[in-house]
mmCIF file of N, CA, C and O in Angstrom:
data_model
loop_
_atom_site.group_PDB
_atom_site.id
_atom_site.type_symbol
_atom_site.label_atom_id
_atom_site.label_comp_id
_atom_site.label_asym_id
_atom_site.label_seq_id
_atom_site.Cartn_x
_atom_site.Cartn_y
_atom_site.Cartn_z
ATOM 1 N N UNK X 1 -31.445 -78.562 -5.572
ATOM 2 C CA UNK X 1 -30.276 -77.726 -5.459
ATOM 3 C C UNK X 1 -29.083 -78.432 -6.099
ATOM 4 O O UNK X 1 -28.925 -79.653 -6.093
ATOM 5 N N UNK X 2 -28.359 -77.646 -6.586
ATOM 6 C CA UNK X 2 -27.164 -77.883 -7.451
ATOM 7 C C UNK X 2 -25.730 -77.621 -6.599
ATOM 8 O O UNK X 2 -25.519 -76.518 -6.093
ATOM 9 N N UNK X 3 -25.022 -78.432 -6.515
ATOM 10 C CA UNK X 3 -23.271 -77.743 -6.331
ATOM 11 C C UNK X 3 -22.309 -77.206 -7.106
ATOM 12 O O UNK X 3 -22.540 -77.030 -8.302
ATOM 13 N N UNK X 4 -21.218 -76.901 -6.612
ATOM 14 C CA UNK X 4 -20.190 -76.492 -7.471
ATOM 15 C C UNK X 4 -19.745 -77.934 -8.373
ATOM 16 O O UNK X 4 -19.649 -78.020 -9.598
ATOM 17 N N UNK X 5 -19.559 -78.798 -7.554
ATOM 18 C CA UNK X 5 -18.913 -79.819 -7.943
ATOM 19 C C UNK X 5 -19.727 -80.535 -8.858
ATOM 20 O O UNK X 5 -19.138 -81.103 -9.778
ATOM 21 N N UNK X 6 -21.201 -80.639 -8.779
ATOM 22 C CA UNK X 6 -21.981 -80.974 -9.906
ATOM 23 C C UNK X 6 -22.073 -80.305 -10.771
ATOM 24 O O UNK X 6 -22.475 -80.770 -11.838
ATOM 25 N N UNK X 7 -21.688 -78.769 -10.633
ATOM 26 C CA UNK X 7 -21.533 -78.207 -11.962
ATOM 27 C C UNK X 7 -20.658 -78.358 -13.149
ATOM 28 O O UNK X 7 -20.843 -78.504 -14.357
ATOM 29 N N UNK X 8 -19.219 -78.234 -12.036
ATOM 30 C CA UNK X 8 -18.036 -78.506 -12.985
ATOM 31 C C UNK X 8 -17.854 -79.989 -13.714
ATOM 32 O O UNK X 8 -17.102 -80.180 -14.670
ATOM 33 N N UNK X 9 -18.790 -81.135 -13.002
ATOM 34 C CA UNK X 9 -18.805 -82.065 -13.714
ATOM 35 C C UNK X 9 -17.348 -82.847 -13.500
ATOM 36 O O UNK X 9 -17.336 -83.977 -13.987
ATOM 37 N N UNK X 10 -16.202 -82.447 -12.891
ATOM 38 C CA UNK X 10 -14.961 -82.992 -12.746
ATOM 39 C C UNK X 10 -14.055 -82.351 -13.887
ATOM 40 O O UNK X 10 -12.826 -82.414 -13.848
ATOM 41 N N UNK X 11 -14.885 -81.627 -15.073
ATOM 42 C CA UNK X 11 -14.005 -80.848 -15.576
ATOM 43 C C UNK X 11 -13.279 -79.659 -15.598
ATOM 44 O O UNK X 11 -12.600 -79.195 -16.514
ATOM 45 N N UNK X 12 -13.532 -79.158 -14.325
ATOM 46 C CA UNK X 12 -12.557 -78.390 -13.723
ATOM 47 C C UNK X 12 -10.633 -79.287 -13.337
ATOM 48 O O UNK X 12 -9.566 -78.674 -13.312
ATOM 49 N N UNK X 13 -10.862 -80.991 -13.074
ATOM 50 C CA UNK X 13 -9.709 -81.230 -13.076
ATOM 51 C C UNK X 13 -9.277 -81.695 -14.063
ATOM 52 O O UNK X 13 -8.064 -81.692 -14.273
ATOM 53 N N UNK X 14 -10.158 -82.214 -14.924
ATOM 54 C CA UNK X 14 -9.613 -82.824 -16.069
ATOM 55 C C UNK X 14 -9.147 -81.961 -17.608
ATOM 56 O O UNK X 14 -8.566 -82.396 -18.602
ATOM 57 N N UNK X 15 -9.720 -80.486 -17.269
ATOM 58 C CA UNK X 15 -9.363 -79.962 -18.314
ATOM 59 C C UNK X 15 -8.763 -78.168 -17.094
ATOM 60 O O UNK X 15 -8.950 -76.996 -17.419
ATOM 61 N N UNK X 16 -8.118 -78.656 -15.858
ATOM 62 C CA UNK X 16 -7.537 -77.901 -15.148
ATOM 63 C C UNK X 16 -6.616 -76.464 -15.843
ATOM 64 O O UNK X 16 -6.670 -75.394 -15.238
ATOM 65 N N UNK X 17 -6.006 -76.559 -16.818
ATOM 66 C CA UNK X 17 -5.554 -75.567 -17.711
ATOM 67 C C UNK X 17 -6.419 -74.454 -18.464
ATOM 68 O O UNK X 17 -6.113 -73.430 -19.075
ATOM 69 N N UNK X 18 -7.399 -74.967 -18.220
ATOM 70 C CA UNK X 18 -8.694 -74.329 -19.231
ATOM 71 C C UNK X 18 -9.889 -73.310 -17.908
ATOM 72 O O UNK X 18 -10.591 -72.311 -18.064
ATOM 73 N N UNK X 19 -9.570 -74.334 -16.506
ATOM 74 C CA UNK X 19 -10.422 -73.071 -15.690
ATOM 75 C C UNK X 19 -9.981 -72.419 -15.143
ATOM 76 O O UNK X 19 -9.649 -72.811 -14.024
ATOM 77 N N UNK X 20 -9.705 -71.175 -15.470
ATOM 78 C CA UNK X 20 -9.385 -70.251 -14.856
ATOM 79 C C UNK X 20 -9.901 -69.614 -13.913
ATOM 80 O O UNK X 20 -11.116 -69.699 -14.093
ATOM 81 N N UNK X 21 -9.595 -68.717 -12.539
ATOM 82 C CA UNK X 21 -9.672 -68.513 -11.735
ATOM 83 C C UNK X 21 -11.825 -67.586 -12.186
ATOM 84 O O UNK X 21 -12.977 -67.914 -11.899
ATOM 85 N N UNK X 22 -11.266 -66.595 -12.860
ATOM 86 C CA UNK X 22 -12.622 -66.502 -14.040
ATOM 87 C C UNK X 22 -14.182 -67.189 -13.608
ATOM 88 O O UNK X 22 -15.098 -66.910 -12.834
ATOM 89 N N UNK X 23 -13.829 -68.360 -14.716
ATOM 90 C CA UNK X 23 -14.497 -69.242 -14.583
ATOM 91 C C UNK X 23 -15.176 -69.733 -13.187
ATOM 92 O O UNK X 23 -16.312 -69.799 -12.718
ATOM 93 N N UNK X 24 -14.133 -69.976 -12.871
ATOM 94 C CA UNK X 24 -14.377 -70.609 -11.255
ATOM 95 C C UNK X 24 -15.623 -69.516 -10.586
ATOM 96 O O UNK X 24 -16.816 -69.774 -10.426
ATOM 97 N N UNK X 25 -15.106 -68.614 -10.365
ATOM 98 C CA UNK X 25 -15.935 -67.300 -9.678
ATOM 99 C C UNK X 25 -17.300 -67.333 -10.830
ATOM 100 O O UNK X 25 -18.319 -67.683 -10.234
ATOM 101 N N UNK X 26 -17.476 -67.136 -11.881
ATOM 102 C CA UNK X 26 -18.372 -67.398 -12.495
ATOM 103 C C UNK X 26 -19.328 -68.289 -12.067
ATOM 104 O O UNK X 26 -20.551 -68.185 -11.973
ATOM 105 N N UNK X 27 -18.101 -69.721 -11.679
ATOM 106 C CA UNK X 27 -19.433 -71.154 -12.107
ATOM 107 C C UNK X 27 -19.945 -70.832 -10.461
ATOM 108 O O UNK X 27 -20.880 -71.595 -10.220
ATOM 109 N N UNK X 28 -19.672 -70.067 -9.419
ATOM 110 C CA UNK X 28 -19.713 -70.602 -8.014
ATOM 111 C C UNK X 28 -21.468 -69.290 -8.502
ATOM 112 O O UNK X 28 -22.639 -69.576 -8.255
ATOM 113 N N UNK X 29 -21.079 -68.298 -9.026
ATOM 114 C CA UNK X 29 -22.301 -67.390 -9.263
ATOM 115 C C UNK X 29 -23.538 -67.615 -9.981
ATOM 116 O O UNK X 29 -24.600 -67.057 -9.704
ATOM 117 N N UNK X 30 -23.369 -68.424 -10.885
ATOM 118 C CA UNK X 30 -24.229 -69.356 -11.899
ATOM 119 C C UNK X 30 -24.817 -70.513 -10.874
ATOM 120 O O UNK X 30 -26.016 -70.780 -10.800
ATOM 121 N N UNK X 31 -23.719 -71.200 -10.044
ATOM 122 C CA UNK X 31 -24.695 -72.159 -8.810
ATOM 123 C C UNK X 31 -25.593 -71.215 -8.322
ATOM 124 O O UNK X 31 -26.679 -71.052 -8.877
ATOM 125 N N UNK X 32 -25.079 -70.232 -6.819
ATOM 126 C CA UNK X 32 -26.233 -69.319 -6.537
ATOM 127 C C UNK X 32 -27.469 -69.120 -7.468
ATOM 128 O O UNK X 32 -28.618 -69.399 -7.125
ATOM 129 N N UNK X 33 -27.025 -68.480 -8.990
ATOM 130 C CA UNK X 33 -28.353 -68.323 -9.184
ATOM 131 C C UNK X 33 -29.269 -69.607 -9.496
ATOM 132 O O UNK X 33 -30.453 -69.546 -9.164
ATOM 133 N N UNK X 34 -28.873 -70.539 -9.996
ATOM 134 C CA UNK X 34 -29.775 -71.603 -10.029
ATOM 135 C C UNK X 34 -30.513 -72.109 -9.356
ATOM 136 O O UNK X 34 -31.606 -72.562 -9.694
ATOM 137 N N UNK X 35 -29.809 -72.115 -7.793
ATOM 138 C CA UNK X 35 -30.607 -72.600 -6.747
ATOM 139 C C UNK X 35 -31.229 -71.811 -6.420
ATOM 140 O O UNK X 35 -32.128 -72.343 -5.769
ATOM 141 N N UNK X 36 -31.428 -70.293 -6.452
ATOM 142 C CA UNK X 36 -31.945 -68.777 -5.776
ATOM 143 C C UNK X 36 -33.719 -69.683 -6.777
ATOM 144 O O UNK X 36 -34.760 -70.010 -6.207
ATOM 145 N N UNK X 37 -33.413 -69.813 -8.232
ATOM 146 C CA UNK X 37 -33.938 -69.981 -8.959
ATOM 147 C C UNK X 37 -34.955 -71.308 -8.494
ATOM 148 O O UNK X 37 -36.173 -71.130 -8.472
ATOM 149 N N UNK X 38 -34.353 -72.667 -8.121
ATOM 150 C CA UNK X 38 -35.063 -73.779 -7.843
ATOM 151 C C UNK X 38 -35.621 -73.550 -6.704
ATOM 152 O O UNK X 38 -36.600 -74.217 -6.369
ATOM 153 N N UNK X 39 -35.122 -72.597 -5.919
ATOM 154 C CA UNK X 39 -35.877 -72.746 -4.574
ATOM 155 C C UNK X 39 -37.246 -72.110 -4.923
ATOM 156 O O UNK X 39 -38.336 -72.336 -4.398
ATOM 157 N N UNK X 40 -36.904 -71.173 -6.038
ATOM 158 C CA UNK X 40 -38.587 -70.770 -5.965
ATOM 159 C C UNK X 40 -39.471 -71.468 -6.687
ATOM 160 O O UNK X 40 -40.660 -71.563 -6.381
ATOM 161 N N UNK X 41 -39.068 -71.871 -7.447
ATOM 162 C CA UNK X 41 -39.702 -73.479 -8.815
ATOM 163 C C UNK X 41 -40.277 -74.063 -7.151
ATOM 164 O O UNK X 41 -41.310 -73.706 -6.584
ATOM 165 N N UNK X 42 -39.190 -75.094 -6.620
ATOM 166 C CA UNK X 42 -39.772 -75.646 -5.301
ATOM 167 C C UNK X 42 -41.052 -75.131 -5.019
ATOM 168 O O UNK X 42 -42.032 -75.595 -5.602
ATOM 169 N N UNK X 43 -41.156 -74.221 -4.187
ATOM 170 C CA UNK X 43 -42.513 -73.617 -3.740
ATOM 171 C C UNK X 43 -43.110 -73.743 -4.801
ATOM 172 O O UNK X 43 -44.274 -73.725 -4.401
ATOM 173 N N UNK X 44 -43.157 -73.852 -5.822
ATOM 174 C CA UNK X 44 -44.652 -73.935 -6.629
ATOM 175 C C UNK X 44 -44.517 -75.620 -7.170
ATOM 176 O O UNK X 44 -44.749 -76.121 -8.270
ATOM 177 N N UNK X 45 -44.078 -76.169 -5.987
ATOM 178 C CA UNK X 45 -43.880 -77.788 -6.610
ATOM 179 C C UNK X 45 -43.417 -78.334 -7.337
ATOM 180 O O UNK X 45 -43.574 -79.538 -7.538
ATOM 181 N N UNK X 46 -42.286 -77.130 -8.298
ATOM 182 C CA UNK X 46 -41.561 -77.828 -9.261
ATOM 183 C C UNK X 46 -39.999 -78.177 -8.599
ATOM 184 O O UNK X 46 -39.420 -77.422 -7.817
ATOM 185 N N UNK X 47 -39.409 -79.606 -9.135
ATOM 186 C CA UNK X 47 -37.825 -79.494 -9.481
ATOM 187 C C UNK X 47 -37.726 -80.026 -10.546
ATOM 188 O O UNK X 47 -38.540 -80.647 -11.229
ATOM 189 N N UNK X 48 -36.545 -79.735 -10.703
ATOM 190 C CA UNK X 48 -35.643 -81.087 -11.889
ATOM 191 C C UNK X 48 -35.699 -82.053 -11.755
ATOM 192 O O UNK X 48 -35.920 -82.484 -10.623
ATOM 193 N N UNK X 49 -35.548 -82.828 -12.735
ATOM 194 C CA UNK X 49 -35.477 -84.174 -13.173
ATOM 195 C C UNK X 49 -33.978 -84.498 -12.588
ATOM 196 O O UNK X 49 -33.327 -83.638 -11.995
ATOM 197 N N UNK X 50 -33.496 -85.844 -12.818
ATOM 198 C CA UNK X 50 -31.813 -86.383 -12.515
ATOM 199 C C UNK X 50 -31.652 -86.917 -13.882
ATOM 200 O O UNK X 50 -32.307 -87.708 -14.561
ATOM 201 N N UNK X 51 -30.413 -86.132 -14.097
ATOM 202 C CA UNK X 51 -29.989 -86.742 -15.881
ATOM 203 C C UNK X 51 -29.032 -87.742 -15.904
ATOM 204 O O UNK X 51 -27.878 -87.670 -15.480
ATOM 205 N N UNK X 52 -29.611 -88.715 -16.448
ATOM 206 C CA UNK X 52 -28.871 -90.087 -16.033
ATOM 207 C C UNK X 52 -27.413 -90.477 -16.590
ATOM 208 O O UNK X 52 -26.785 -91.535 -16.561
ATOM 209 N N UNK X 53 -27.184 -89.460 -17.003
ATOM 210 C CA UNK X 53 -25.736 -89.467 -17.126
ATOM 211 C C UNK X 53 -24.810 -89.111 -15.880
ATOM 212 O O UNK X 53 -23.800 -89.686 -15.476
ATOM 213 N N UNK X 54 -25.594 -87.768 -15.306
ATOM 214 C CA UNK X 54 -24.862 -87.188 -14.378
ATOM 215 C C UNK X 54 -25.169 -88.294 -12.515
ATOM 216 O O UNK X 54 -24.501 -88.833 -11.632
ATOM 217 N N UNK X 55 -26.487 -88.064 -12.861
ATOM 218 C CA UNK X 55 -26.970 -88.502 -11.383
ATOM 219 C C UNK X 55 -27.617 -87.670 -10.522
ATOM 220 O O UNK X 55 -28.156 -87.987 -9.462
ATOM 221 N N UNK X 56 -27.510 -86.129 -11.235
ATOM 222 C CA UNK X 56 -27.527 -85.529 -10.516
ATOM 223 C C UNK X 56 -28.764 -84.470 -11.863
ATOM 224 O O UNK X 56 -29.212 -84.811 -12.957
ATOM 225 N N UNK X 57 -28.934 -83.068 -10.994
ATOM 226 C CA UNK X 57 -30.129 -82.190 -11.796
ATOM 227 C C UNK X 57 -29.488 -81.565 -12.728
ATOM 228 O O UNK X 57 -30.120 -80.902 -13.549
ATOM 229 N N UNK X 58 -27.988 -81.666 -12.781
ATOM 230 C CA UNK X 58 -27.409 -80.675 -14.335
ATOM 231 C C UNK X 58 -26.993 -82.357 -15.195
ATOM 232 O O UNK X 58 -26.719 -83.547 -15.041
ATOM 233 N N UNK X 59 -27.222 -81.278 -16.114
ATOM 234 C CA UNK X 59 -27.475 -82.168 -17.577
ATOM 235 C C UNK X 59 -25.538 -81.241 -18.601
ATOM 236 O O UNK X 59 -24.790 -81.528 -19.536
ATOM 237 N N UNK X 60 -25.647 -80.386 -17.784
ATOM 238 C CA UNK X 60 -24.358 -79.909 -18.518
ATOM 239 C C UNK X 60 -23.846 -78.402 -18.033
ATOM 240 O O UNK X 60 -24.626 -77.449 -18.017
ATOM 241 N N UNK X 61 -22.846 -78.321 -17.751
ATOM 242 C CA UNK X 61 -22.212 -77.347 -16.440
ATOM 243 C C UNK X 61 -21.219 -76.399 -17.443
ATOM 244 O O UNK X 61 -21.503 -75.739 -18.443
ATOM 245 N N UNK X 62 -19.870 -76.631 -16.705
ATOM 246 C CA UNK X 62 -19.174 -75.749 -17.306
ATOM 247 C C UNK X 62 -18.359 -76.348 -18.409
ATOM 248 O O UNK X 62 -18.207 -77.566 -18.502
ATOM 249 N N UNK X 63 -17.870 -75.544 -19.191
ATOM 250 C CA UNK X 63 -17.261 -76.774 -20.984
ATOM 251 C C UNK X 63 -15.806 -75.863 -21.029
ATOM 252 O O UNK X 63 -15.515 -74.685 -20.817
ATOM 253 N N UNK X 64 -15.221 -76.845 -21.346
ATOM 254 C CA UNK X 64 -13.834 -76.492 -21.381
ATOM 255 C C UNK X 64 -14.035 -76.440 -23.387
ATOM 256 O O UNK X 64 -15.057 -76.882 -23.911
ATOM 257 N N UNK X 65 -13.151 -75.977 -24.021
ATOM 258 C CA UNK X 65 -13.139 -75.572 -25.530
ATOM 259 C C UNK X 65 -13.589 -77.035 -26.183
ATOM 260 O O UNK X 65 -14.451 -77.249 -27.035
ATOM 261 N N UNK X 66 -12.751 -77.927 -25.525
ATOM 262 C CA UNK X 66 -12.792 -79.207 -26.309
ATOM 263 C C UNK X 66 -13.635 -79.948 -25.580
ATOM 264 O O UNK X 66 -13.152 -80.987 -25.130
ATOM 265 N N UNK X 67 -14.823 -79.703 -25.319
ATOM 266 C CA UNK X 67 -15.774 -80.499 -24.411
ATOM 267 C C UNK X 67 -16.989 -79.411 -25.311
ATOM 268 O O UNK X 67 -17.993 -80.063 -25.596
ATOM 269 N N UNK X 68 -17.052 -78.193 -25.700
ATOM 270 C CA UNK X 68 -17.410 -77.833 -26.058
ATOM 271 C C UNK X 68 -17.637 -78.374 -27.697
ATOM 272 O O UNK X 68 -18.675 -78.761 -28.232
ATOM 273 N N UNK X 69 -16.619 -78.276 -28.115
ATOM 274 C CA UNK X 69 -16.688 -78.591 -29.679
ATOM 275 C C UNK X 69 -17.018 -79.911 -29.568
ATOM 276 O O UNK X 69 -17.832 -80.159 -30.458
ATOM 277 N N UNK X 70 -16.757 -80.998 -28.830
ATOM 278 C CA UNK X 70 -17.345 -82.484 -29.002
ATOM 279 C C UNK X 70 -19.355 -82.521 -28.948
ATOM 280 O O UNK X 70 -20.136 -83.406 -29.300
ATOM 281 N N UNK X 71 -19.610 -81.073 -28.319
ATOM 282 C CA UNK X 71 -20.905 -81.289 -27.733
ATOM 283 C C UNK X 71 -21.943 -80.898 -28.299
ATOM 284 O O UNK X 71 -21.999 -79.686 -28.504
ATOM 285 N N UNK X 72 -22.992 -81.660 -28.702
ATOM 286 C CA UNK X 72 -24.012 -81.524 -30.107
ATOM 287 C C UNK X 72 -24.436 -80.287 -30.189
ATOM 288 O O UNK X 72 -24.244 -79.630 -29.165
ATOM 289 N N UNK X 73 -24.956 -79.738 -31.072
ATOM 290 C CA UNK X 73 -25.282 -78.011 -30.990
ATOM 291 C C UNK X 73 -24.910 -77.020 -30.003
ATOM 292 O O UNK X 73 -25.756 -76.164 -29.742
ATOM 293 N N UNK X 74 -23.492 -76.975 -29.247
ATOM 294 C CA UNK X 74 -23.181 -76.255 -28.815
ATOM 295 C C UNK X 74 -22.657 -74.817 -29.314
ATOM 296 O O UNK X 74 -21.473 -74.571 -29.545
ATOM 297 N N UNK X 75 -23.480 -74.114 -29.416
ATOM 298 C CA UNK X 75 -22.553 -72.616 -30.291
ATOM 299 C C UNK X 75 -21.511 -72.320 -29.911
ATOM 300 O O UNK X 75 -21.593 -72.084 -28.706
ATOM 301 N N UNK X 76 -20.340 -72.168 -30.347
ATOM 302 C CA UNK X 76 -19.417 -71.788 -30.763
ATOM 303 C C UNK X 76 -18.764 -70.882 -29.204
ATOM 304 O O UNK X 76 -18.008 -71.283 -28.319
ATOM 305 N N UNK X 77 -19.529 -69.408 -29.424
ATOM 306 C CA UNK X 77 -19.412 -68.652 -28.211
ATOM 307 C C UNK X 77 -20.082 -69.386 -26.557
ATOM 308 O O UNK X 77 -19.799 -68.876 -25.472
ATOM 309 N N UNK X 78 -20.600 -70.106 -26.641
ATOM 310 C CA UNK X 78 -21.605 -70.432 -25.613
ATOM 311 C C UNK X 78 -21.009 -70.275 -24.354
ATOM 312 O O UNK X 78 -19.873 -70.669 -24.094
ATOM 313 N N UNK X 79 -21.982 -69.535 -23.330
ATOM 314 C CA UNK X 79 -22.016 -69.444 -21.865
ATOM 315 C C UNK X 79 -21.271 -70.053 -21.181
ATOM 316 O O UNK X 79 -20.427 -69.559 -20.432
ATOM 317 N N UNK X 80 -21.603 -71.788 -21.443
ATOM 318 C CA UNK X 80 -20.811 -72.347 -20.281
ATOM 319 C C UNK X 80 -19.310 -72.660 -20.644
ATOM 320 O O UNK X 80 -18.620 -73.271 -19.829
ATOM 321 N N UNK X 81 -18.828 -72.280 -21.769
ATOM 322 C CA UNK X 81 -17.006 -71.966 -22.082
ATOM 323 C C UNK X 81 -16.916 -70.652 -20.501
ATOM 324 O O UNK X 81 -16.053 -70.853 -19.647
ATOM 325 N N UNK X 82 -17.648 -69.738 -20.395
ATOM 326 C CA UNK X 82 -16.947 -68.746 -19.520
ATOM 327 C C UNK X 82 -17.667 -68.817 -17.602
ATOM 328 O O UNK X 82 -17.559 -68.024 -16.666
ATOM 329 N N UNK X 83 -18.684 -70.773 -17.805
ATOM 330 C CA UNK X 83 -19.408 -71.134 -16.340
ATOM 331 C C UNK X 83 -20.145 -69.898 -15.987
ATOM 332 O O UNK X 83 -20.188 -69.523 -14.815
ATOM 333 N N UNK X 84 -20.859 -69.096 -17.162
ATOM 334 C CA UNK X 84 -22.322 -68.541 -16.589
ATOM 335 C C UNK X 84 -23.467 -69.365 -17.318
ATOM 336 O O UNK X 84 -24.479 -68.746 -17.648
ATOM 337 N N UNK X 85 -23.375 -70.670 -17.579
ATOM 338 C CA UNK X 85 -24.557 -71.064 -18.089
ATOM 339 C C UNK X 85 -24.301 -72.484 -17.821
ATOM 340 O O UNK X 85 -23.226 -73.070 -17.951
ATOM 341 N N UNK X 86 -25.493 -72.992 -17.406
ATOM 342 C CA UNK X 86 -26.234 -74.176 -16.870
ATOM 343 C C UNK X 86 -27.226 -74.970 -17.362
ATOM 344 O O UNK X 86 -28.278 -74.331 -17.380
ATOM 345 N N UNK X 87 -27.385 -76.351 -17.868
ATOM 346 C CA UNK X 87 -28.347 -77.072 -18.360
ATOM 347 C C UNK X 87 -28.835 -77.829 -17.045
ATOM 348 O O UNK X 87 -28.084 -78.471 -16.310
ATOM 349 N N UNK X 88 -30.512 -77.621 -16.819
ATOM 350 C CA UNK X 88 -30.298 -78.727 -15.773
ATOM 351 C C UNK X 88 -31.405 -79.426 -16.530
ATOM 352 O O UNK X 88 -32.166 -78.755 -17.227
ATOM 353 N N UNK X 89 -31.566 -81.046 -16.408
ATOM 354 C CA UNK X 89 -32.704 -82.754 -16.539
ATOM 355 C C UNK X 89 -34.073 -81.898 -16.136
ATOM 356 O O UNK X 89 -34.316 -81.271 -15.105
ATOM 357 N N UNK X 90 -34.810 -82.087 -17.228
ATOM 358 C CA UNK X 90 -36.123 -81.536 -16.913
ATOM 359 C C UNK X 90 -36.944 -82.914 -17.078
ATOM 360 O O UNK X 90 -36.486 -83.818 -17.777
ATOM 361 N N UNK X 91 -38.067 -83.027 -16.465
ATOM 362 C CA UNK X 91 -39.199 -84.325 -16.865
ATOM 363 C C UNK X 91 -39.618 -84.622 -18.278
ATOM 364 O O UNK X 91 -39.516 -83.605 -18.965
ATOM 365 N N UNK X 92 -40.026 -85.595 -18.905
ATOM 366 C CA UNK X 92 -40.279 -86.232 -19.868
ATOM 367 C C UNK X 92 -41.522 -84.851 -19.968
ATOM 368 O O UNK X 92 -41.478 -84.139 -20.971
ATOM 369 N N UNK X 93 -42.257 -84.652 -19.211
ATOM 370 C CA UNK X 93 -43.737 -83.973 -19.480
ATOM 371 C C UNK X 93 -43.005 -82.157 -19.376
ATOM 372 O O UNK X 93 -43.651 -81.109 -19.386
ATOM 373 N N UNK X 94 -42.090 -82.263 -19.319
ATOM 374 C CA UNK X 94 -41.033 -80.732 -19.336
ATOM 375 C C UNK X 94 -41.434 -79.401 -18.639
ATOM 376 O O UNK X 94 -41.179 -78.214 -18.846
ATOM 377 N N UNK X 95 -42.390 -80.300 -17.447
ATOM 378 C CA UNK X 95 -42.965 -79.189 -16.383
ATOM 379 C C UNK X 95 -41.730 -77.703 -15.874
ATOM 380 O O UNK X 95 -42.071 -76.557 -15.581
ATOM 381 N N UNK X 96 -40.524 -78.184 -15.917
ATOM 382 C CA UNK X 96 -39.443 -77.061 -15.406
ATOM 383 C C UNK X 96 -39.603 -76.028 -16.637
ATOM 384 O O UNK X 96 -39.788 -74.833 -16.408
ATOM 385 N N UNK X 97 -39.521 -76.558 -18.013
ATOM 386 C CA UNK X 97 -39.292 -75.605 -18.906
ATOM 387 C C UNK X 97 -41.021 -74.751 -18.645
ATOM 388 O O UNK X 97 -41.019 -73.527 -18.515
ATOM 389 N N UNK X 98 -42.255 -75.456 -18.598
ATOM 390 C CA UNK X 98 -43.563 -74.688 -18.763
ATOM 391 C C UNK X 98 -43.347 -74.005 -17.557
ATOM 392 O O UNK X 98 -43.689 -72.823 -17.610
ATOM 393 N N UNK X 99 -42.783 -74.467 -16.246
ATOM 394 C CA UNK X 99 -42.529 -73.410 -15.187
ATOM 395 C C UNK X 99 -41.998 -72.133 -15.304
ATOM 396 O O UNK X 99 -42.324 -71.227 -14.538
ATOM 397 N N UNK X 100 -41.229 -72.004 -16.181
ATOM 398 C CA UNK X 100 -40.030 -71.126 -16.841
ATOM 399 C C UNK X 100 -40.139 -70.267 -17.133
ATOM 400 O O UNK X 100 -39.692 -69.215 -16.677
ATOM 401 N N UNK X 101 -41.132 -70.582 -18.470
ATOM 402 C CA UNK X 101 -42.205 -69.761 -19.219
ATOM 403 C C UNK X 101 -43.138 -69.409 -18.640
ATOM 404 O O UNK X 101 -43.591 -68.507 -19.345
ATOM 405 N N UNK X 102 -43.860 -69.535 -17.654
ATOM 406 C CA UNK X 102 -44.669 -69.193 -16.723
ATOM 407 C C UNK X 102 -44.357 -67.749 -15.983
ATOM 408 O O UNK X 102 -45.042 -66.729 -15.908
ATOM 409 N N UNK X 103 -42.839 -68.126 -15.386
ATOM 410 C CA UNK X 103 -42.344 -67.324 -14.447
ATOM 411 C C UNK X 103 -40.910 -66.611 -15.219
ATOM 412 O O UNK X 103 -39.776 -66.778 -14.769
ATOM 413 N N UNK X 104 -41.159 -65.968 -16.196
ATOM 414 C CA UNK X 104 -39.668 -65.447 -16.747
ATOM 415 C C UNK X 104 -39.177 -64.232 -16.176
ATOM 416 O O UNK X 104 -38.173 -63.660 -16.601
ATOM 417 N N UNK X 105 -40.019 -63.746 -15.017
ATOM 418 C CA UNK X 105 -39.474 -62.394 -14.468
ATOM 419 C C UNK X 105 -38.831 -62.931 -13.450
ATOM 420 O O UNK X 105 -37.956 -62.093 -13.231
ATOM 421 N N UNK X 106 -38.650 -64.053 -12.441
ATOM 422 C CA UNK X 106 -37.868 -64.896 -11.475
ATOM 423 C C UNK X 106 -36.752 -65.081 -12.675
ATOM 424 O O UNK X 106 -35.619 -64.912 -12.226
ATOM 425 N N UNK X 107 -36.774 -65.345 -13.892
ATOM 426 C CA UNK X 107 -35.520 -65.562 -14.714
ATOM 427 C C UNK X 107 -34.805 -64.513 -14.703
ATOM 428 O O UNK X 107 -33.602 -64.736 -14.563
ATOM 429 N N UNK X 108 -35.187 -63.181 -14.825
ATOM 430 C CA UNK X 108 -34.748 -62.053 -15.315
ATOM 431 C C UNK X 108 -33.836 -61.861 -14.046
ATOM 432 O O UNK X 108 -32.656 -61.515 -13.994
ATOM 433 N N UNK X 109 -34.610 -62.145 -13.162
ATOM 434 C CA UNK X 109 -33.652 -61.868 -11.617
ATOM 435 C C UNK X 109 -33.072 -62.698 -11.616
ATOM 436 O O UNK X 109 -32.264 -62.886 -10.706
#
C-alpha cells in the first residue's frame, strides 16, 4: 500500500505553487486506486518492489512542470503533471508488470 505522502514525494511542498487544490484531490484518488489495485495483486501473492531512491513502492508520483521536464522520457502532457498517474518499483524478474498483463480488467476498474 501506498500514501498520499509517498506519492507526492514532498513535492507537493517544494514545488507548493504548482499543486493545486486539483491535483491534490486527484493524487488522494490515484492513491485509492492503486491500493484498491495492490490489494488485489496481494491476494494472488504479488507486491511491489521498494525503489531505492524512494524507500518506498512508488518509483514516481506526482510532477510538478519542472520535475517533469528534468525527468527521462517523460511526455510532455503526462498524467502525473495533473496526480492521476503513478509509477510504482517492480522486481528485477517484473512479476507486477506480468501480473498486470495477466489481470488488465482489475486495471480497467
Amino acid at each position: 500500500m501506498i500514501t498520499v505522502e509517498q506519492y507526492f514525494m514532498g513535492r507537493d511542498k517544494e514545488y507548493a505553487g504548482d499543486c493545486t487544490d486539483l491535483i491534490t484531490a486527484n493524487a488522494h484518488y490515484t492513491v485509492e486506486a492503486v491500493n484498491t489495485l495492490l490489494a488485489i495483486a496481494k491476494k494472488d501473492g504479488i507486491e511491489p518492489g521498494i525503489d531505492q531512491v524512494t524507500g518506498n513502492h512508488v518509483s514516481s508520483g506526482w510532477r510538478s512542470p519542472t520535475v517533469n521536464d528534468r525527468t527521462c522520457n517523460a511526455a510532455k502532457g503526462s498524467a502525473h503533471l495533473s496526480g492521476e498517474a503513478c509509477d510504482l518499483q517492480d522486481h528485477k524478474d517484473r512479476r507486477l508488470a506480468r501480473w498486470c498483463l495477466r489481470n488488465l480488467n482489475e486495471l480497467d476498474k
